[in-house]
Amino acid sequence: MKFTVVTILPELIEPALAAGVVGRAREAGTIEVATINPRDFTSDRHRTVDDTPYGGGPGMVMKAEPLLAAIATASQPAHRILLSPAGRPLTQARARELAQLPHLVLVCGRYEGIDERVIDEAIDEELSIGDYVLSGGELAALVVLDSVARLVPGVLGEPASADDESHAAGLLEYPQYTRPPRLGAREVPAILTSGNHAAIAAWRRQQAIAKTARQRPDLLARHAETARAVAARTHLALVHHPVFDRTGSVVTSALTNFDIHDLARSALTYGLAAYHIVTPITSQREKAEHVVKLWQADLLPSSRGGALARVRTAESIAALVAELGSPRVVATSARHDSFPNLPRRTPAELLAEAALESTPVLILLGTGHGLAHELIPDVSCVLAPIEGASDWNHLAVRSAGAILLDRLFGARG
Ligand code: 4FV
């Protein structure tokens, strides 16, 4: 694989390639690294590559002609990348894709940036290594070069070592240990010297999830496998008692047909175990069971019937908790002041915690003016209220339910 770095400071690139796996790969010819200096494509005696910005403003801008001429000399086909804070974040997944390409041209800006017409004319992709501003693109180019080159076959001694490292599977890497077996009071986990490779692999998986949950819950939220696993043991309950009415009195609200259908469809969409309609009123439970039966005839998986097949009824929250066998009970609310003494959790935090457990998760959605919190026992935490752009938050429960499920289990772009 070939890398061409377009930079007015080539002396920043060479040293970084003088050692390490990438340096050795270059010596071995497994990868090729060249630099092209836009200054070599200037015609004035000052070899000018920058000028003042049109429209005024601080600093200088890199001129288009020397850059375009430099980029054009790079052998084709080439994928031309500009390193810029405006670029798409570099990820391990993108590094893996780029390592499949024959030639990357890495264009390094300096000063305030480059003339926009270079991007229009000669850049295929903008990449950023992070939301901060460097004095030049060279360090970012080296980060891309190193993260891509090490994935090129033949560069790493053991290609497999790239498979289960951090981010390879969307999780952080499990803890690593080597000799000595005891360091002061700290011992290497016994499982690792057990020789039981299946158990070691399972331990490492659990440790990777635990570390990701602890240190990068945002990553876990994007880890489809984890979301699917937690969703499959998550139950959604629509609670009609005890809830508040507009005056703050504790009441039993009436079941609506919409709520039966729409939340059932959301539950199926996000792969939940079941959707429970909780009401002490027998006739209301019978109504729900009747609606489900009505749609039984049409049980095509993609049909509404398929969604309703996951609808259950329960007389009370306590009965449902008993039926599920001490699930982790999670309350929801549109208000910040309900369930005052319970911990708040964002969907990512809840997913991270639930990922480390194996118990069912029961999410309570309140009807009316919300769950009568002091009357609902064994709630472990409350999901933070959904907040839109205005402080008006009276979403229909079926909308709030869909939003929360997407934040918990939705595929991330
Ligand atoms: C950068 C980044 C970055 C911006 C102006 C170069 C500098 C200067 N590149 N990820 N963050 N580039 O800050 O890639 O021209």
PDB file of C-alpha atoms and ligand atoms in Angstrom, residues 62 82-87 108-114 127-138 140-141, ligand 1:
ATOM      1  CA  MET A  62      -2.986  28.052   1.754  1.00  0.00           C
ATOM      2  CA  LEU A  82      -7.727  16.248   3.551  1.00  0.00           C
ATOM      3  CA  LEU A  83      -7.005  16.228   7.270  1.00  0.00           C
ATOM      4  CA  SER A  84      -9.286  18.801   8.807  1.00  0.00           C
ATOM      5  CA  PRO A  85     -11.348  19.435  11.963  1.00  0.00           C
ATOM      6  CA  ALA A  86     -14.332  19.609   9.579  1.00  0.00           C
ATOM      7  CA  GLY A  87     -13.754  16.011   8.503  1.00  0.00           C
ATOM      8  CA  CYS A 108      -1.967  18.540   5.236  1.00  0.00           C
ATOM      9  CA  GLY A 109      -3.247  22.060   5.778  1.00  0.00           C
ATOM     10  CA  ARG A 110      -1.325  24.758   7.611  1.00  0.00           C
ATOM     11  CA  TYR A 111      -2.284  28.270   8.740  1.00  0.00           C
ATOM     12  CA  GLU A 112      -6.051  28.822   8.969  1.00  0.00           C
ATOM     13  CA  GLY A 113      -6.686  26.157   6.341  1.00  0.00           C
ATOM     14  CA  ILE A 114      -6.695  25.742   2.571  1.00  0.00           C
ATOM     15  CA  LEU A 127     -11.036  13.180   7.909  1.00  0.00           C
ATOM     16  CA  SER A 128     -10.652  14.527  11.445  1.00  0.00           C
ATOM     17  CA  ILE A 129      -8.697  12.915  14.263  1.00  0.00           C
ATOM     18  CA  GLY A 130     -10.620  14.837  16.892  1.00  0.00           C
ATOM     19  CA  ASP A 131     -12.613  17.941  17.769  1.00  0.00           C
ATOM     20  CA  TYR A 132      -9.674  20.243  18.465  1.00  0.00           C
ATOM     21  CA  VAL A 133      -7.462  22.437  16.221  1.00  0.00           C
ATOM     22  CA  LEU A 134      -3.877  21.531  15.355  1.00  0.00           C
ATOM     23  CA  SER A 135      -1.324  23.937  13.922  1.00  0.00           C
ATOM     24  CA  GLY A 136      -1.110  21.709  10.877  1.00  0.00           C
ATOM     25  CA  GLY A 137      -2.476  18.505   9.364  1.00  0.00           C
ATOM     26  CA  GLU A 138       0.831  16.588   9.541  1.00  0.00           C
ATOM     27  CA  ALA A 140      -3.217  13.992  11.858  1.00  0.00           C
ATOM     28  CA  ALA A 141      -1.791  12.535   8.636  1.00  0.00           C
TER      29      ALA A 141
HETATM   30  C1  4FV B   1      -7.073  18.539  12.151  1.00  0.00           C
HETATM   31  C2  4FV B   1      -7.849  17.770  13.019  1.00  0.00           C
HETATM   32  C3  4FV B   1      -6.640  19.930  12.355  1.00  0.00           C
HETATM   33  C4  4FV B   1      -6.692  22.919  11.136  1.00  0.00           C
HETATM   34  C5  4FV B   1      -6.068  24.115  10.542  1.00  0.00           C
HETATM   35  C6  4FV B   1      -4.606  22.258  10.309  1.00  0.00           C
HETATM   36  C7  4FV B   1      -5.593  21.948  11.376  1.00  0.00           C
HETATM   37  C8  4FV B   1      -4.701  23.718  10.107  1.00  0.00           C
HETATM   38  N1  4FV B   1      -6.819  17.788  11.092  1.00  0.00           N
HETATM   39  N2  4FV B   1      -8.016  16.542  12.474  1.00  0.00           N
HETATM   40  N3  4FV B   1      -8.352  18.108  14.218  1.00  0.00           N
HETATM   41  N4  4FV B   1      -6.060  20.542  11.294  1.00  0.00           N
HETATM   42  O1  4FV B   1      -6.836  20.479  13.421  1.00  0.00           O
HETATM   43  O2  4FV B   1      -7.387  16.567  11.319  1.00  0.00           O
HETATM   44  O3  4FV B   1      -4.594  24.009   8.757  1.00  0.00           O
END
